[in-house]
Amino acid sequence: MISTKHTGPSWLILASVGIAAALVLTGCSGGGTAAAPDAAPAAGDIDKAAAAALPEKYTKAGVIKVASDIPFPPMEMFDENQKLTGFDYDLAQALGGKLGVRMEFMTQAFDSIIPSLQSGKHDVIMSGMNDTAERQQTIDFVDYLHAGFSILVPAGNPEKITTVLDLCGRDVAVQKATVQAEILHGYDDECTATGAGPMKIAELPLETDVQTAVRSGKAIADVVDSAVAAYAAQTAGDGEMFEVVRDPSNPAGYDPVYTGIGVLKKDSELSRALLLALEAVIADGSYEEILAKYSMTDYAVDAAGINLGS
């Protein structure tokens, strides 16, 4: 979904109460309801340039409605008190502070998240969404991460997976509507050449579903954004449930892509304001702090930009 949610985009809850609780929480991922009340930004946080660039409709409303596929740890998730948290959420609050408005997260299934934006239910998307050429035909991206995908396997790596080609001919799971399936199909010719044949890819509704498939043996691996894979390996089952396959030839993950805030092309002024806010968050060190909080420093962008994935 690094779509890579992308390529992006899964476990604070799991660390404390186990995967069953996370699966219960997926029931909160409905279509366009507010996930949690978001605090109003402090006046001292406002960046004058970013706030001035924000279209008047958002300034008057005092809120930007954010579509997000919740949960998708560590990008968006609930903590042990069922309060919304995660990298996207924290970054959004920092951006809202610079703009002088609330960033109100609303749950939306990922496979319908762009149509919901087009319908006017939401103003932007923040859901680990990868910036791809295909998606750029419909929306613009204010890019804030750069990372590849990783292979998540059960702890101990019982199938001895070492590279992506070890998945050839095997059952692999990915989240539906992410770009992982497309990327993996890009290995079809190489897999055929090995004699094992293409990967057998199951696309499941939620990342929690994908990880459950791996735990139950229905799939030998979950192919997911590197940040999501790393977080699951560190926290699920107290760090004893999964591990990430380390491919020395691809230390940052396979096929790195940008992840960004999705904005309708007609709302270019909003994109510009968000870009200025992101630049301000990077400049004051907040961006680096949020990355470090979720162990995502390796996925920082060198500089903020719009449609860097083109």
Short mmCIF file of C-alpha atoms in Angstrom, two decimals:
data_model
loop_
_atom_site.label_atom_id
_atom_site.label_comp_id
_atom_site.label_asym_id
_atom_site.label_seq_id
_atom_site.Cartn_x
_atom_site.Cartn_y
_atom_site.Cartn_z
CA MET A 1 0.00 0.00 0.00
CA ILE A 2 4.97 1.69 0.42
CA SER A 3 1.02 1.41 -1.72
CA THR A 4 4.02 0.99 -2.23
CA LYS A 5 0.65 1.28 0.19
CA HIS A 6 2.80 1.13 -1.70
CA THR A 7 5.21 0.39 -2.32
CA GLY A 8 3.15 2.80 1.80
CA PRO A 9 1.04 1.99 4.21
CA SER A 10 1.47 -2.86 10.61
CA TRP A 11 1.81 -2.91 15.39
CA LEU A 12 1.79 -0.88 18.59
CA ILE A 13 -1.48 -2.63 19.44
CA LEU A 14 0.00 -6.04 18.69
CA ALA A 15 2.88 -5.45 21.06
CA SER A 16 0.51 -5.16 23.99
CA VAL A 17 -2.66 -7.07 23.26
CA GLY A 18 -1.88 -9.38 20.34
CA ILE A 19 -3.08 -9.71 16.77
CA ALA A 20 -6.65 -10.51 17.73
CA ALA A 21 -7.13 -7.02 19.06
CA ALA A 22 -5.76 -5.53 15.88
CA LEU A 23 -8.23 -7.55 13.85
CA VAL A 24 -11.09 -6.29 16.00
CA LEU A 25 -9.92 -2.75 15.33
CA THR A 26 -10.16 -3.25 11.60
CA GLY A 27 -13.88 -3.06 12.10
CA CYS A 28 -13.33 0.68 12.64
CA SER A 29 -12.23 1.05 9.02
CA GLY A 30 -15.55 2.01 7.57
CA GLY A 31 -16.32 4.45 4.80
CA GLY A 32 -15.62 8.04 5.64
CA THR A 33 -16.40 8.39 9.34
CA ALA A 34 -14.20 10.49 11.60
CA ALA A 35 -11.60 8.28 13.29
CA ALA A 36 -10.90 10.55 16.24
CA PRO A 37 -11.20 14.17 17.27
CA ASP A 38 -8.01 16.04 16.39
CA ALA A 39 -6.80 18.88 18.56
CA ALA A 40 -6.73 22.41 17.18
CA PRO A 41 -3.20 23.58 16.35
CA ALA A 42 -1.37 25.92 18.68
CA ALA A 43 -1.20 29.45 17.32
CA GLY A 44 2.56 29.58 17.78
CA ASP A 45 3.04 26.68 15.37
CA ILE A 46 1.64 28.48 12.33
CA ASP A 47 3.96 29.07 9.37
CA LYS A 48 2.92 32.36 7.77
CA ALA A 49 3.81 31.36 4.20
CA ALA A 50 2.03 28.00 4.38
CA ALA A 51 -1.05 29.45 6.08
CA ALA A 52 -1.26 32.29 3.55
CA ALA A 53 -1.14 29.79 0.67
CA LEU A 54 -4.00 27.70 2.06
CA PRO A 55 -7.24 28.29 0.12
CA GLU A 56 -9.82 30.31 2.02
CA LYS A 57 -12.37 27.48 2.16
CA TYR A 58 -10.07 25.48 4.46
CA THR A 59 -9.12 28.47 6.55
CA LYS A 60 -12.79 29.32 7.11
CA ALA A 61 -13.71 25.70 7.89
CA GLY A 62 -10.69 25.32 10.14
CA VAL A 63 -10.27 21.73 9.04
CA ILE A 64 -8.82 19.54 6.27
CA LYS A 65 -10.54 16.15 6.01
CA VAL A 66 -8.07 13.32 5.60
CA ALA A 67 -9.00 9.92 4.12
CA SER A 68 -6.98 7.09 5.66
CA ASP A 69 -7.15 3.29 5.63
CA ILE A 70 -6.97 2.56 9.36
CA PRO A 71 -5.25 0.49 10.70
CA PHE A 72 -2.06 0.26 8.66
CA PRO A 73 0.70 0.37 11.29
CA PRO A 74 3.00 2.17 11.69
CA MET A 75 1.43 4.67 9.28
CA GLU A 76 -1.95 4.86 11.00
CA MET A 77 -3.18 2.77 13.92
CA PHE A 78 -4.81 2.82 17.34
CA ASP A 79 -2.85 2.70 20.57
CA GLU A 80 -3.78 0.59 23.61
CA ASN A 81 -6.35 3.24 24.56
CA GLN A 82 -7.85 3.11 21.03
CA LYS A 83 -6.60 6.61 20.26
CA LEU A 84 -5.39 7.28 16.76
CA THR A 85 -1.64 7.45 16.28
CA GLY A 86 0.99 6.53 13.69
CA PHE A 87 3.45 8.26 11.38
CA ASP A 88 0.86 9.68 8.97
CA TYR A 89 -1.29 10.89 11.84
CA ASP A 90 1.57 12.60 13.68
CA LEU A 91 2.90 14.19 10.51
CA ALA A 92 -0.60 15.41 9.63
CA GLN A 93 -0.94 17.10 13.02
CA ALA A 94 2.40 18.83 12.50
CA LEU A 95 1.26 20.00 9.05
CA GLY A 96 -2.02 21.24 10.48
CA GLY A 97 -0.09 23.23 13.03
CA LYS A 98 1.83 25.00 10.28
CA LEU A 99 -1.37 25.69 8.33
CA GLY A 100 -3.43 26.76 11.33
CA VAL A 101 -6.16 24.14 10.77
CA ARG A 102 -7.13 20.74 12.15
CA MET A 103 -6.27 17.64 10.12
CA GLU A 104 -9.27 15.39 10.74
CA PHE A 105 -8.66 11.72 9.94
CA MET A 106 -11.57 9.75 8.50
CA THR A 107 -11.49 6.01 7.90
CA GLN A 108 -11.79 4.85 4.31
CA ALA A 109 -11.03 1.45 2.75
CA PHE A 110 -7.92 1.70 0.61
CA ASP A 111 -9.43 0.14 -2.50
CA SER A 112 -12.00 2.97 -2.63
CA ILE A 113 -9.91 5.79 -1.23
CA ILE A 114 -9.34 7.69 -4.50
CA PRO A 115 -13.01 7.49 -5.56
CA SER A 116 -13.99 8.77 -2.12
CA LEU A 117 -11.65 11.73 -2.60
CA GLN A 118 -13.17 12.41 -6.01
CA SER A 119 -16.67 12.31 -4.50
CA GLY A 120 -15.82 15.18 -2.16
CA LYS A 121 -16.02 13.19 1.09
CA HIS A 122 -12.44 14.09 1.87
CA ASP A 123 -9.94 16.79 0.96
CA VAL A 124 -6.72 14.74 0.89
CA ILE A 125 -5.41 11.20 1.32
CA MET A 126 -2.77 10.29 3.91
CA SER A 127 -2.58 6.52 3.99
CA GLY A 128 0.93 5.38 3.10
CA MET A 129 -0.01 5.82 -0.56
CA ASN A 130 2.77 5.43 -3.07
CA ASP A 131 3.28 8.06 -5.73
CA THR A 132 3.03 6.20 -9.04
CA ALA A 133 2.72 7.38 -12.64
CA GLU A 134 -0.66 5.68 -12.92
CA ARG A 135 -2.06 7.41 -9.83
CA GLN A 136 -0.65 10.74 -11.00
CA GLN A 137 -3.11 10.61 -13.89
CA THR A 138 -5.83 11.21 -11.29
CA ILE A 139 -4.23 12.94 -8.31
CA ASP A 140 -1.10 14.85 -7.32
CA PHE A 141 1.23 13.85 -4.50
CA VAL A 142 3.01 15.94 -1.90
CA ASP A 143 5.78 13.44 -1.21
CA TYR A 144 7.11 12.83 2.30
CA LEU A 145 8.75 9.36 2.26
CA HIS A 146 10.99 7.32 -0.04
CA ALA A 147 11.22 3.57 0.54
CA GLY A 148 10.93 0.19 -1.09
CA PHE A 149 9.06 -2.97 -0.23
CA SER A 150 10.26 -5.78 1.99
CA ILE A 151 9.47 -9.44 2.49
CA LEU A 152 7.92 -10.30 5.86
CA VAL A 153 8.08 -13.96 6.90
CA PRO A 154 7.32 -15.93 10.08
CA ALA A 155 9.98 -15.71 12.76
CA GLY A 156 12.80 -18.11 12.03
CA ASN A 157 12.17 -17.84 8.29
CA PRO A 158 11.10 -21.49 8.01
CA GLU A 159 11.05 -21.44 4.20
CA LYS A 160 14.59 -19.94 4.10
CA ILE A 161 13.61 -17.02 1.87
CA THR A 162 16.68 -14.93 1.00
CA THR A 163 15.64 -12.90 -2.08
CA VAL A 164 12.46 -12.02 -3.91
CA LEU A 165 13.13 -14.77 -6.46
CA ASP A 166 12.79 -17.35 -3.69
CA LEU A 167 9.08 -16.51 -3.80
CA CYS A 168 8.72 -17.79 -7.36
CA GLY A 169 6.00 -20.42 -7.67
CA ARG A 170 4.99 -19.90 -4.03
CA ASP A 171 1.92 -18.51 -2.28
CA VAL A 172 2.49 -14.84 -1.43
CA ALA A 173 0.02 -12.36 0.08
CA VAL A 174 -0.31 -8.59 -0.43
CA GLN A 175 -2.92 -6.00 0.42
CA LYS A 176 -5.55 -5.38 -2.23
CA ALA A 177 -5.28 -2.22 -4.36
CA THR A 178 -1.63 -1.65 -3.46
CA VAL A 179 1.15 -1.68 -6.04
CA GLN A 180 2.89 -4.73 -4.56
CA ALA A 181 1.01 -7.17 -6.78
CA GLU A 182 1.99 -5.22 -9.89
CA ILE A 183 5.61 -5.06 -8.77
CA LEU A 184 5.71 -8.78 -8.06
CA HIS A 185 4.22 -9.60 -11.45
CA GLY A 186 7.21 -7.74 -12.85
CA TYR A 187 9.27 -10.75 -11.79
CA ASP A 188 7.12 -13.22 -13.77
CA ASP A 189 9.67 -13.69 -16.57
CA GLU A 190 12.55 -14.20 -14.14
CA CYS A 191 10.45 -16.64 -12.12
CA THR A 192 9.54 -18.56 -15.27
CA ALA A 193 13.21 -18.74 -16.21
CA THR A 194 14.00 -20.38 -12.86
CA GLY A 195 11.53 -23.15 -13.66
CA ALA A 196 9.44 -22.41 -10.56
CA GLY A 197 6.89 -20.30 -12.39
CA PRO A 198 5.34 -16.96 -11.36
CA MET A 199 4.41 -16.22 -7.77
CA LYS A 200 0.88 -17.14 -6.67
CA ILE A 201 -0.31 -13.79 -5.36
CA ALA A 202 -3.33 -13.46 -3.07
CA GLU A 203 -4.69 -9.92 -2.66
CA LEU A 204 -6.47 -9.48 0.66
CA PRO A 205 -8.55 -6.52 1.93
CA LEU A 206 -6.41 -5.41 4.88
CA GLU A 207 -2.76 -5.64 5.90
CA THR A 208 -3.91 -7.41 9.07
CA ASP A 209 -5.52 -10.04 6.80
CA VAL A 210 -2.24 -10.46 4.95
CA GLN A 211 -0.26 -10.98 8.14
CA THR A 212 -2.85 -13.45 9.41
CA ALA A 213 -2.45 -15.43 6.17
CA VAL A 214 1.29 -15.66 6.79
CA ARG A 215 0.80 -16.68 10.42
CA SER A 216 -1.67 -19.39 9.44
CA GLY A 217 0.56 -20.80 6.67
CA LYS A 218 -1.75 -19.81 3.82
CA ALA A 219 1.07 -17.67 2.43
CA ILE A 220 4.79 -18.01 2.96
CA ALA A 221 5.41 -14.26 2.90
CA ASP A 222 3.83 -10.83 3.10
CA VAL A 223 5.24 -8.35 0.58
CA VAL A 224 4.66 -4.88 1.98
CA ASP A 225 6.18 -1.43 2.45
CA SER A 226 9.52 -1.61 4.23
CA ALA A 227 8.37 0.61 7.11
CA VAL A 228 5.33 -1.60 7.73
CA ALA A 229 7.40 -4.78 7.56
CA ALA A 230 10.03 -3.44 9.95
CA TYR A 231 7.43 -2.30 12.46
CA ALA A 232 5.60 -5.63 12.41
CA ALA A 233 8.85 -7.53 12.92
CA GLN A 234 9.82 -5.29 15.84
CA THR A 235 6.51 -5.33 17.69
CA ALA A 236 4.11 -8.13 16.73
CA GLY A 237 4.07 -10.75 19.45
CA ASP A 238 6.74 -8.80 21.33
CA GLY A 239 8.94 -9.04 18.27
CA GLU A 240 8.72 -12.83 18.11
CA MET A 241 6.08 -13.30 15.41
CA PHE A 242 7.73 -12.10 12.19
CA GLU A 243 11.07 -11.19 10.70
CA VAL A 244 12.14 -9.23 7.64
CA VAL A 245 14.21 -10.91 4.95
CA ARG A 246 17.47 -8.98 4.66
CA ASP A 247 18.71 -8.87 1.07
CA PRO A 248 22.22 -7.32 1.08
CA SER A 249 21.73 -6.21 -2.53
CA ASN A 250 18.64 -4.17 -1.57
CA PRO A 251 19.27 -2.72 1.93
CA ALA A 252 16.51 -0.08 1.60
CA GLY A 253 14.02 -2.56 0.20
CA TYR A 254 13.08 -3.48 -3.35
CA ASP A 255 11.99 -0.91 -5.93
CA PRO A 256 12.03 2.24 -3.74
CA VAL A 257 9.18 4.64 -4.47
CA TYR A 258 7.88 7.90 -3.03
CA THR A 259 4.92 8.04 -0.69
CA GLY A 260 2.83 11.18 -0.52
CA ILE A 261 -0.31 13.06 0.39
CA GLY A 262 -2.87 12.58 -2.37
CA VAL A 263 -4.65 15.72 -3.57
CA LEU A 264 -7.04 16.19 -6.49
CA LYS A 265 -5.38 17.94 -9.43
CA LYS A 266 -7.97 20.70 -9.37
CA ASP A 267 -6.84 21.52 -5.82
CA SER A 268 -3.32 22.58 -6.79
CA GLU A 269 -3.39 25.51 -4.33
CA LEU A 270 -4.00 23.05 -1.50
CA SER A 271 -1.05 20.95 -2.72
CA ARG A 272 1.14 24.04 -2.69
CA ALA A 273 0.10 24.95 0.86
CA LEU A 274 0.76 21.39 2.06
CA LEU A 275 4.18 21.45 0.40
CA LEU A 276 5.08 24.69 2.19
CA ALA A 277 3.85 23.21 5.47
CA LEU A 278 5.92 20.06 4.92
CA GLU A 279 9.01 22.13 4.16
CA ALA A 280 8.43 24.03 7.40
CA VAL A 281 8.05 20.80 9.37
CA ILE A 282 11.30 19.51 7.87
CA ALA A 283 13.09 22.80 8.62
CA ASP A 284 12.11 22.93 12.31
CA GLY A 285 13.18 19.32 12.98
CA SER A 286 9.68 17.95 13.64
CA TYR A 287 9.84 15.69 10.58
CA GLU A 288 13.04 14.05 11.79
CA GLU A 289 11.57 13.56 15.27
CA ILE A 290 8.45 11.87 13.90
CA LEU A 291 10.53 9.61 11.66
CA ALA A 292 12.70 8.59 14.62
CA LYS A 293 9.63 7.90 16.79
CA TYR A 294 8.55 5.17 14.35
CA SER A 295 12.07 3.96 13.41
CA MET A 296 11.61 5.29 9.87
CA THR A 297 14.64 7.57 9.56
CA ASP A 298 15.98 5.52 6.63
CA TYR A 299 12.92 6.49 4.59
CA ALA A 300 13.22 10.28 4.81
CA VAL A 301 13.00 12.32 1.61
CA ASP A 302 16.03 14.41 0.72
CA ALA A 303 13.66 17.30 0.05
CA ALA A 304 9.89 17.71 -0.09
CA GLY A 305 8.33 17.91 -3.53
CA ILE A 306 5.25 17.33 -5.65
CA ASN A 307 4.97 14.24 -7.89
CA LEU A 308 8.54 13.13 -7.30
CA GLY A 309 7.52 9.67 -8.42
CA SER A 310 7.19 10.72 -12.05
#
